[in-house]
PDB file of N, CA and C in Angstrom:
ATOM      1  N   UNK A1175      41.524 -66.997 130.116  1.00 43.00           N
ATOM      2  CA  UNK A1175      40.094 -66.984 129.884  1.00 43.00           C
ATOM      3  C   UNK A1175      39.655 -68.397 129.528  1.00 43.00           C
ATOM      4  N   UNK A1176      38.510 -68.829 130.025  1.00 46.00           N
ATOM      5  CA  UNK A1176      38.024 -70.173 129.762  1.00 46.00           C
ATOM      6  C   UNK A1176      37.303 -70.231 128.424  1.00 46.00           C
ATOM      7  N   UNK A1177      36.910 -71.447 128.020  1.00 54.00           N
ATOM      8  CA  UNK A1177      36.208 -71.629 126.760  1.00 54.00           C
ATOM      9  C   UNK A1177      34.885 -70.893 126.711  1.00 54.00           C
ATOM     10  N   UNK A1178      34.246 -70.707 127.870  1.00 53.00           N
ATOM     11  CA  UNK A1178      32.945 -70.024 127.885  1.00 53.00           C
ATOM     12  C   UNK A1178      33.085 -68.509 127.929  1.00 53.00           C
ATOM     13  N   UNK A1179      34.318 -68.005 127.851  1.00 56.00           N
ATOM     14  CA  UNK A1179      34.544 -66.571 127.811  1.00 56.00           C
ATOM     15  C   UNK A1179      34.635 -65.911 129.167  1.00 56.00           C
ATOM     16  N   UNK A1180      34.555 -66.680 130.234  1.00 53.00           N
ATOM     17  CA  UNK A1180      34.605 -66.129 131.583  1.00 53.00           C
ATOM     18  C   UNK A1180      36.027 -66.260 132.122  1.00 53.00           C
ATOM     19  N   UNK A1181      36.573 -65.162 132.605  1.00 60.00           N
ATOM     20  CA  UNK A1181      37.913 -65.232 133.175  1.00 60.00           C
ATOM     21  C   UNK A1181      37.834 -65.755 134.600  1.00 60.00           C
ATOM     22  N   UNK A1182      38.935 -66.322 135.102  1.00 60.00           N
ATOM     23  CA  UNK A1182      38.941 -66.789 136.495  1.00 60.00           C
ATOM     24  C   UNK A1182      38.614 -65.663 137.468  1.00 60.00           C
ATOM     25  N   UNK A1183      39.019 -64.435 137.145  1.00 57.00           N
ATOM     26  CA  UNK A1183      38.720 -63.291 137.998  1.00 57.00           C
ATOM     27  C   UNK A1183      37.218 -63.031 138.050  1.00 57.00           C
ATOM     28  N   UNK A1184      36.536 -63.158 136.900  1.00 74.00           N
ATOM     29  CA  UNK A1184      35.082 -62.990 136.861  1.00 74.00           C
ATOM     30  C   UNK A1184      34.397 -64.037 137.737  1.00 74.00           C
ATOM     31  N   UNK A1185      34.853 -65.278 137.632  1.00 77.00           N
ATOM     32  CA  UNK A1185      34.260 -66.354 138.430  1.00 77.00           C
ATOM     33  C   UNK A1185      34.484 -66.117 139.909  1.00 77.00           C
ATOM     34  N   UNK A1186      35.673 -65.650 140.263  1.00 78.00           N
ATOM     35  CA  UNK A1186      35.980 -65.356 141.662  1.00 78.00           C
ATOM     36  C   UNK A1186      35.107 -64.207 142.171  1.00 78.00           C
ATOM     37  N   UNK A1187      34.958 -63.169 141.362  1.00 80.00           N
ATOM     38  CA  UNK A1187      34.116 -62.027 141.760  1.00 80.00           C
ATOM     39  C   UNK A1187      32.670 -62.461 141.952  1.00 80.00           C
ATOM     40  N   UNK A1188      32.169 -63.329 141.057  1.00 83.00           N
ATOM     41  CA  UNK A1188      30.801 -63.831 141.198  1.00 83.00           C
ATOM     42  C   UNK A1188      30.667 -64.640 142.478  1.00 83.00           C
ATOM     43  N   UNK A1189      31.625 -65.495 142.747  1.00 85.00           N
ATOM     44  CA  UNK A1189      31.591 -66.312 143.961  1.00 85.00           C
ATOM     45  C   UNK A1189      31.590 -65.425 145.210  1.00 85.00           C
ATOM     46  N   UNK A1190      32.419 -64.389 145.214  1.00 86.00           N
ATOM     47  CA  UNK A1190      32.478 -63.478 146.364  1.00 86.00           C
ATOM     48  C   UNK A1190      31.161 -62.724 146.530  1.00 86.00           C
ATOM     49  N   UNK A1191      30.590 -62.260 145.415  1.00 88.00           N
ATOM     50  CA  UNK A1191      29.324 -61.525 145.485  1.00 88.00           C
ATOM     51  C   UNK A1191      28.199 -62.444 145.973  1.00 88.00           C
ATOM     52  N   UNK A1192      28.175 -63.675 145.492  1.00 91.00           N
ATOM     53  CA  UNK A1192      27.152 -64.615 145.946  1.00 91.00           C
ATOM     54  C   UNK A1192      27.323 -64.927 147.430  1.00 91.00           C
ATOM     55  N   UNK A1193      28.560 -65.015 147.898  1.00 91.00           N
ATOM     56  CA  UNK A1193      28.806 -65.256 149.327  1.00 91.00           C
ATOM     57  C   UNK A1193      28.299 -64.099 150.175  1.00 91.00           C
ATOM     58  N   UNK A1194      28.528 -62.861 149.710  1.00 91.00           N
ATOM     59  CA  UNK A1194      28.034 -61.691 150.449  1.00 91.00           C
ATOM     60  C   UNK A1194      26.511 -61.657 150.467  1.00 91.00           C
ATOM     61  N   UNK A1195      25.906 -61.982 149.324  1.00 93.00           N
ATOM     62  CA  UNK A1195      24.448 -62.008 149.260  1.00 93.00           C
ATOM     63  C   UNK A1195      23.898 -63.115 150.156  1.00 93.00           C
ATOM     64  N   UNK A1196      24.562 -64.257 150.174  1.00 95.00           N
ATOM     65  CA  UNK A1196      24.094 -65.374 150.999  1.00 95.00           C
ATOM     66  C   UNK A1196      24.112 -65.018 152.481  1.00 95.00           C
ATOM     67  N   UNK A1197      25.080 -64.218 152.890  1.00 95.00           N
ATOM     68  CA  UNK A1197      25.149 -63.788 154.289  1.00 95.00           C
ATOM     69  C   UNK A1197      23.934 -62.937 154.656  1.00 95.00           C
ATOM     70  N   UNK A1198      23.370 -62.251 153.671  1.00 95.00           N
ATOM     71  CA  UNK A1198      22.197 -61.408 153.905  1.00 95.00           C
ATOM     72  C   UNK A1198      20.895 -62.168 153.694  1.00 95.00           C
ATOM     73  N   UNK A1199      20.852 -63.013 152.658  1.00 96.00           N
ATOM     74  CA  UNK A1199      19.615 -63.717 152.324  1.00 96.00           C
ATOM     75  C   UNK A1199      19.938 -64.944 151.481  1.00 96.00           C
ATOM     76  N   UNK A1200      20.051 -66.085 152.136  1.00 97.00           N
ATOM     77  CA  UNK A1200      20.429 -67.332 151.466  1.00 97.00           C
ATOM     78  C   UNK A1200      19.417 -67.755 150.403  1.00 97.00           C
ATOM     79  N   UNK A1201      18.126 -67.447 150.617  1.00 98.00           N
ATOM     80  CA  UNK A1201      17.123 -67.858 149.636  1.00 98.00           C
ATOM     81  C   UNK A1201      17.346 -67.191 148.287  1.00 98.00           C
ATOM     82  N   UNK A1202      17.770 -65.934 148.294  1.00 97.00           N
ATOM     83  CA  UNK A1202      18.017 -65.248 147.028  1.00 97.00           C
ATOM     84  C   UNK A1202      19.143 -65.929 146.248  1.00 97.00           C
ATOM     85  N   UNK A1203      20.157 -66.389 146.960  1.00 96.00           N
ATOM     86  CA  UNK A1203      21.244 -67.109 146.297  1.00 96.00           C
ATOM     87  C   UNK A1203      20.724 -68.423 145.726  1.00 96.00           C
ATOM     88  N   UNK A1204      19.866 -69.079 146.453  1.00 97.00           N
ATOM     89  CA  UNK A1204      19.287 -70.341 145.972  1.00 97.00           C
ATOM     90  C   UNK A1204      18.477 -70.100 144.702  1.00 97.00           C
ATOM     91  N   UNK A1205      17.742 -68.990 144.647  1.00 96.00           N
ATOM     92  CA  UNK A1205      16.990 -68.644 143.435  1.00 96.00           C
ATOM     93  C   UNK A1205      17.947 -68.455 142.269  1.00 96.00           C
ATOM     94  N   UNK A1206      19.055 -67.742 142.492  1.00 94.00           N
ATOM     95  CA  UNK A1206      20.062 -67.541 141.443  1.00 94.00           C
ATOM     96  C   UNK A1206      20.608 -68.889 140.977  1.00 94.00           C
ATOM     97  N   UNK A1207      20.963 -69.748 141.913  1.00 95.00           N
ATOM     98  CA  UNK A1207      21.506 -71.061 141.559  1.00 95.00           C
ATOM     99  C   UNK A1207      20.526 -71.869 140.720  1.00 95.00           C
ATOM    100  N   UNK A1208      19.269 -71.870 141.142  1.00 96.00           N
ATOM    101  CA  UNK A1208      18.270 -72.651 140.428  1.00 96.00           C
ATOM    102  C   UNK A1208      17.950 -72.066 139.059  1.00 96.00           C
ATOM    103  N   UNK A1209      17.954 -70.747 138.965  1.00 95.00           N
ATOM    104  CA  UNK A1209      17.605 -70.087 137.692  1.00 95.00           C
ATOM    105  C   UNK A1209      18.760 -70.126 136.700  1.00 95.00           C
ATOM    106  N   UNK A1210      19.911 -69.669 137.125  1.00 90.00           N
ATOM    107  CA  UNK A1210      21.007 -69.469 136.178  1.00 90.00           C
ATOM    108  C   UNK A1210      21.930 -70.675 136.038  1.00 90.00           C
ATOM    109  N   UNK A1211      22.058 -71.457 137.078  1.00 90.00           N
ATOM    110  CA  UNK A1211      22.953 -72.606 136.993  1.00 90.00           C
ATOM    111  C   UNK A1211      22.190 -73.893 136.677  1.00 90.00           C
ATOM    112  N   UNK A1212      20.968 -74.037 137.180  1.00 95.00           N
ATOM    113  CA  UNK A1212      20.171 -75.237 136.910  1.00 95.00           C
ATOM    114  C   UNK A1212      19.189 -75.022 135.759  1.00 95.00           C
ATOM    115  N   UNK A1213      18.911 -73.755 135.411  1.00 95.00           N
ATOM    116  CA  UNK A1213      18.043 -73.456 134.281  1.00 95.00           C
ATOM    117  C   UNK A1213      16.553 -73.648 134.526  1.00 95.00           C
ATOM    118  N   UNK A1214      16.141 -73.636 135.800  1.00 96.00           N
ATOM    119  CA  UNK A1214      14.727 -73.817 136.110  1.00 96.00           C
ATOM    120  C   UNK A1214      13.926 -72.553 135.795  1.00 96.00           C
ATOM    121  N   UNK A1215      12.660 -72.749 135.496  1.00 96.00           N
ATOM    122  CA  UNK A1215      11.728 -71.639 135.301  1.00 96.00           C
ATOM    123  C   UNK A1215      11.279 -71.130 136.670  1.00 96.00           C
ATOM    124  N   UNK A1216      10.760 -69.906 136.712  1.00 96.00           N
ATOM    125  CA  UNK A1216      10.343 -69.310 137.982  1.00 96.00           C
ATOM    126  C   UNK A1216       9.295 -70.149 138.706  1.00 96.00           C
ATOM    127  N   UNK A1217       8.351 -70.696 137.977  1.00 97.00           N
ATOM    128  CA  UNK A1217       7.319 -71.509 138.624  1.00 97.00           C
ATOM    129  C   UNK A1217       7.929 -72.757 139.263  1.00 97.00           C
ATOM    130  N   UNK A1218       8.936 -73.340 138.620  1.00 97.00           N
ATOM    131  CA  UNK A1218       9.613 -74.507 139.191  1.00 97.00           C
ATOM    132  C   UNK A1218      10.442 -74.120 140.419  1.00 97.00           C
ATOM    133  N   UNK A1219      11.100 -72.979 140.340  1.00 97.00           N
ATOM    134  CA  UNK A1219      11.875 -72.482 141.486  1.00 97.00           C
ATOM    135  C   UNK A1219      10.957 -72.261 142.678  1.00 97.00           C
ATOM    136  N   UNK A1220       9.826 -71.632 142.423  1.00 98.00           N
ATOM    137  CA  UNK A1220       8.858 -71.377 143.495  1.00 98.00           C
ATOM    138  C   UNK A1220       8.418 -72.684 144.142  1.00 98.00           C
ATOM    139  N   UNK A1221       8.156 -73.680 143.328  1.00 98.00           N
ATOM    140  CA  UNK A1221       7.717 -74.969 143.858  1.00 98.00           C
ATOM    141  C   UNK A1221       8.823 -75.630 144.684  1.00 98.00           C
ATOM    142  N   UNK A1222      10.046 -75.620 144.180  1.00 97.00           N
ATOM    143  CA  UNK A1222      11.173 -76.225 144.900  1.00 97.00           C
ATOM    144  C   UNK A1222      11.385 -75.552 146.254  1.00 97.00           C
ATOM    145  N   UNK A1223      11.276 -74.211 146.277  1.00 98.00           N
ATOM    146  CA  UNK A1223      11.548 -73.461 147.503  1.00 98.00           C
ATOM    147  C   UNK A1223      10.323 -73.286 148.394  1.00 98.00           C
ATOM    148  N   UNK A1224       9.160 -73.680 147.900  1.00 98.00           N
ATOM    149  CA  UNK A1224       7.947 -73.540 148.701  1.00 98.00           C
ATOM    150  C   UNK A1224       7.505 -72.099 148.885  1.00 98.00           C
ATOM    151  N   UNK A1225       7.697 -71.289 147.831  1.00 98.00           N
ATOM    152  CA  UNK A1225       7.304 -69.879 147.856  1.00 98.00           C
ATOM    153  C   UNK A1225       6.431 -69.607 146.642  1.00 98.00           C
ATOM    154  N   UNK A1226       5.820 -68.436 146.603  1.00 98.00           N
ATOM    155  CA  UNK A1226       5.011 -68.086 145.432  1.00 98.00           C
ATOM    156  C   UNK A1226       5.921 -67.724 144.265  1.00 98.00           C
ATOM    157  N   UNK A1227       5.351 -67.802 143.066  1.00 97.00           N
ATOM    158  CA  UNK A1227       6.112 -67.430 141.872  1.00 97.00           C
ATOM    159  C   UNK A1227       6.518 -65.952 141.948  1.00 97.00           C
ATOM    160  N   UNK A1228       5.620 -65.114 142.449  1.00 98.00           N
ATOM    161  CA  UNK A1228       5.918 -63.680 142.571  1.00 98.00           C
ATOM    162  C   UNK A1228       7.095 -63.441 143.515  1.00 98.00           C
ATOM    163  N   UNK A1229       7.144 -64.192 144.610  1.00 98.00           N
ATOM    164  CA  UNK A1229       8.257 -64.058 145.553  1.00 98.00           C
ATOM    165  C   UNK A1229       9.551 -64.518 144.905  1.00 98.00           C
ATOM    166  N   UNK A1230       9.506 -65.612 144.158  1.00 97.00           N
ATOM    167  CA  UNK A1230      10.695 -66.092 143.452  1.00 97.00           C
ATOM    168  C   UNK A1230      11.181 -65.040 142.450  1.00 97.00           C
ATOM    169  N   UNK A1231      10.238 -64.419 141.745  1.00 96.00           N
ATOM    170  CA  UNK A1231      10.590 -63.383 140.766  1.00 96.00           C
ATOM    171  C   UNK A1231      11.227 -62.174 141.456  1.00 96.00           C
ATOM    172  N   UNK A1232      10.639 -61.743 142.571  1.00 97.00           N
ATOM    173  CA  UNK A1232      11.210 -60.614 143.320  1.00 97.00           C
ATOM    174  C   UNK A1232      12.602 -60.951 143.826  1.00 97.00           C
ATOM    175  N   UNK A1233      12.762 -62.138 144.381  1.00 96.00           N
ATOM    176  CA  UNK A1233      14.083 -62.555 144.862  1.00 96.00           C
ATOM    177  C   UNK A1233      15.108 -62.528 143.736  1.00 96.00           C
ATOM    178  N   UNK A1234      14.700 -62.991 142.571  1.00 95.00           N
ATOM    179  CA  UNK A1234      15.597 -62.998 141.411  1.00 95.00           C
ATOM    180  C   UNK A1234      15.987 -61.573 141.012  1.00 95.00           C
ATOM    181  N   UNK A1235      15.021 -60.680 140.995  1.00 95.00           N
ATOM    182  CA  UNK A1235      15.288 -59.287 140.613  1.00 95.00           C
ATOM    183  C   UNK A1235      16.199 -58.592 141.624  1.00 95.00           C
ATOM    184  N   UNK A1236      15.966 -58.838 142.906  1.00 95.00           N
ATOM    185  CA  UNK A1236      16.819 -58.241 143.941  1.00 95.00           C
ATOM    186  C   UNK A1236      18.230 -58.801 143.839  1.00 95.00           C
ATOM    187  N   UNK A1237      18.331 -60.106 143.648  1.00 94.00           N
ATOM    188  CA  UNK A1237      19.651 -60.733 143.522  1.00 94.00           C
ATOM    189  C   UNK A1237      20.388 -60.198 142.299  1.00 94.00           C
ATOM    190  N   UNK A1238      19.675 -60.042 141.188  1.00 92.00           N
ATOM    191  CA  UNK A1238      20.289 -59.513 139.970  1.00 92.00           C
ATOM    192  C   UNK A1238      20.819 -58.097 140.212  1.00 92.00           C
ATOM    193  N   UNK A1239      20.029 -57.267 140.871  1.00 92.00           N
ATOM    194  CA  UNK A1239      20.459 -55.899 141.171  1.00 92.00           C
ATOM    195  C   UNK A1239      21.681 -55.907 142.091  1.00 92.00           C
ATOM    196  N   UNK A1240      21.666 -56.774 143.085  1.00 92.00           N
ATOM    197  CA  UNK A1240      22.798 -56.882 144.007  1.00 92.00           C
ATOM    198  C   UNK A1240      24.063 -57.294 143.253  1.00 92.00           C
ATOM    199  N   UNK A1241      23.940 -58.302 142.392  1.00 89.00           N
ATOM    200  CA  UNK A1241      25.102 -58.795 141.650  1.00 89.00           C
ATOM    201  C   UNK A1241      25.599 -57.753 140.655  1.00 89.00           C
ATOM    202  N   UNK A1242      24.692 -57.011 140.051  1.00 86.00           N
ATOM    203  CA  UNK A1242      25.097 -55.940 139.141  1.00 86.00           C
ATOM    204  C   UNK A1242      25.854 -54.861 139.898  1.00 86.00           C
ATOM    205  N   UNK A1243      25.339 -54.455 141.047  1.00 87.00           N
ATOM    206  CA  UNK A1243      26.033 -53.437 141.853  1.00 87.00           C
ATOM    207  C   UNK A1243      27.406 -53.938 142.281  1.00 87.00           C
ATOM    208  N   UNK A1244      27.498 -55.205 142.638  1.00 85.00           N
ATOM    209  CA  UNK A1244      28.794 -55.772 143.043  1.00 85.00           C
ATOM    210  C   UNK A1244      29.765 -55.772 141.873  1.00 85.00           C
ATOM    211  N   UNK A1245      29.279 -56.090 140.670  1.00 80.00           N
ATOM    212  CA  UNK A1245      30.173 -56.110 139.510  1.00 80.00           C
ATOM    213  C   UNK A1245      30.605 -54.701 139.129  1.00 80.00           C
ATOM    214  N   UNK A1246      29.711 -53.724 139.281  1.00 78.00           N
ATOM    215  CA  UNK A1246      30.088 -52.338 138.998  1.00 78.00           C
ATOM    216  C   UNK A1246      31.117 -51.835 140.004  1.00 78.00           C
ATOM    217  N   UNK A1247      30.956 -52.226 141.257  1.00 78.00           N
ATOM    218  CA  UNK A1247      31.934 -51.841 142.280  1.00 78.00           C
ATOM    219  C   UNK A1247      33.285 -52.457 141.972  1.00 78.00           C
ATOM    220  N   UNK A1248      33.291 -53.704 141.534  1.00 74.00           N
ATOM    221  CA  UNK A1248      34.542 -54.367 141.172  1.00 74.00           C
ATOM    222  C   UNK A1248      35.179 -53.682 139.971  1.00 74.00           C
ATOM    223  N   UNK A1249      34.363 -53.348 138.977  1.00 69.00           N
ATOM    224  CA  UNK A1249      34.882 -52.666 137.789  1.00 69.00           C
ATOM    225  C   UNK A1249      35.466 -51.311 138.163  1.00 69.00           C
ATOM    226  N   UNK A1250      34.797 -50.599 139.067  1.00 68.00           N
ATOM    227  CA  UNK A1250      35.308 -49.305 139.513  1.00 68.00           C
ATOM    228  C   UNK A1250      36.622 -49.451 140.244  1.00 68.00           C
ATOM    229  N   UNK A1251      36.739 -50.474 141.074  1.00 66.00           N
ATOM    230  CA  UNK A1251      37.991 -50.713 141.796  1.00 66.00           C
ATOM    231  C   UNK A1251      39.104 -51.072 140.824  1.00 66.00           C
ATOM    232  N   UNK A1252      38.783 -51.875 139.811  1.00 63.00           N
ATOM    233  CA  UNK A1252      39.792 -52.243 138.812  1.00 63.00           C
ATOM    234  C   UNK A1252      40.230 -51.015 138.021  1.00 63.00           C
ATOM    235  N   UNK A1253      39.280 -50.143 137.697  1.00 58.00           N
ATOM    236  CA  UNK A1253      39.612 -48.923 136.960  1.00 58.00           C
ATOM    237  C   UNK A1253      40.529 -48.019 137.791  1.00 58.00           C
ATOM    238  N   UNK A1254      40.201 -47.863 139.083  1.00 66.00           N
ATOM    239  CA  UNK A1254      41.039 -47.036 139.958  1.00 66.00           C
ATOM    240  C   UNK A1254      42.433 -47.627 140.104  1.00 66.00           C
ATOM    241  N   UNK A1255      42.522 -48.950 140.203  1.00 63.00           N
ATOM    242  CA  UNK A1255      43.831 -49.602 140.320  1.00 63.00           C
ATOM    243  C   UNK A1255      44.648 -49.402 139.050  1.00 63.00           C
ATOM    244  N   UNK A1256      43.986 -49.539 137.899  1.00 63.00           N
ATOM    245  CA  UNK A1256      44.687 -49.346 136.628  1.00 63.00           C
ATOM    246  C   UNK A1256      45.159 -47.904 136.491  1.00 63.00           C
ATOM    247  N   UNK A1257      44.334 -46.945 136.906  1.00 66.00           N
ATOM    248  CA  UNK A1257      44.714 -45.534 136.833  1.00 66.00           C
ATOM    249  C   UNK A1257      45.884 -45.252 137.756  1.00 66.00           C
ATOM    250  N   UNK A1258      45.906 -45.885 138.907  1.00 66.00           N
ATOM    251  CA  UNK A1258      46.991 -45.656 139.852  1.00 66.00           C
ATOM    252  C   UNK A1258      48.306 -46.220 139.334  1.00 66.00           C
ATOM    253  N   UNK A1259      48.232 -47.170 138.436  1.00 65.00           N
ATOM    254  CA  UNK A1259      49.439 -47.791 137.902  1.00 65.00           C
ATOM    255  C   UNK A1259      50.033 -47.028 136.728  1.00 65.00           C
ATOM    256  N   UNK A1260      49.291 -46.045 136.217  1.00 65.00           N
ATOM    257  CA  UNK A1260      49.783 -45.252 135.099  1.00 65.00           C
ATOM    258  C   UNK A1260      50.998 -44.444 135.529  1.00 65.00           C
ATOM    259  N   UNK A1261      52.023 -44.393 134.683  1.00 64.00           N
ATOM    260  CA  UNK A1261      53.186 -43.579 135.048  1.00 64.00           C
ATOM    261  C   UNK A1261      52.792 -42.104 135.119  1.00 64.00           C
ATOM    262  N   UNK A1262      53.356 -41.436 136.082  1.00 61.00           N
ATOM    263  CA  UNK A1262      53.058 -40.005 136.235  1.00 61.00           C
ATOM    264  C   UNK A1262      53.938 -39.200 135.285  1.00 61.00           C
ATOM    265  N   UNK A1263      53.349 -38.191 134.736  1.00 63.00           N
ATOM    266  CA  UNK A1263      54.103 -37.284 133.846  1.00 63.00           C
ATOM    267  C   UNK A1263      54.736 -36.205 134.697  1.00 63.00           C
ATOM    268  N   UNK A1264      55.957 -35.958 134.393  1.00 59.00           N
ATOM    269  CA  UNK A1264      56.634 -34.892 135.128  1.00 59.00           C
ATOM    270  C   UNK A1264      56.428 -33.580 134.404  1.00 59.00           C
ATOM    271  N   UNK A1265      56.274 -32.529 135.185  1.00 56.00           N
ATOM    272  CA  UNK A1265      56.000 -31.202 134.601  1.00 56.00           C
ATOM    273  C   UNK A1265      57.227 -30.545 134.058  1.00 56.00           C
TER     274      UNK A1265
END
C-alpha cells in the first residue's frame, strides 16, 4: 500500500476503468482528469474543454457512476475469487 492509502491494485483498477470509459467517451475521462487529478472547478473545466458548465457537470456525474460500477464489479469479482479459494468442508 502506498503512503496515500491506495494499493497498486486499486490504481490498476482505476486505470483499467478509465481506459474502458475513454473508449466510449474520451471527454468524460478528460473531465475526471481535470477535476480529480488537476483539481479544477467545473467552470474551469468547462472553459478548458469548450463546453457548458452543465455539460461538464453531467459528464462528471456519468463518469463517477461508471467508475463506481466498475469498482463494484471488481469488488464482486474479488469476493467470488476469495470465496472460491476457501477450503471445502467435507461432509
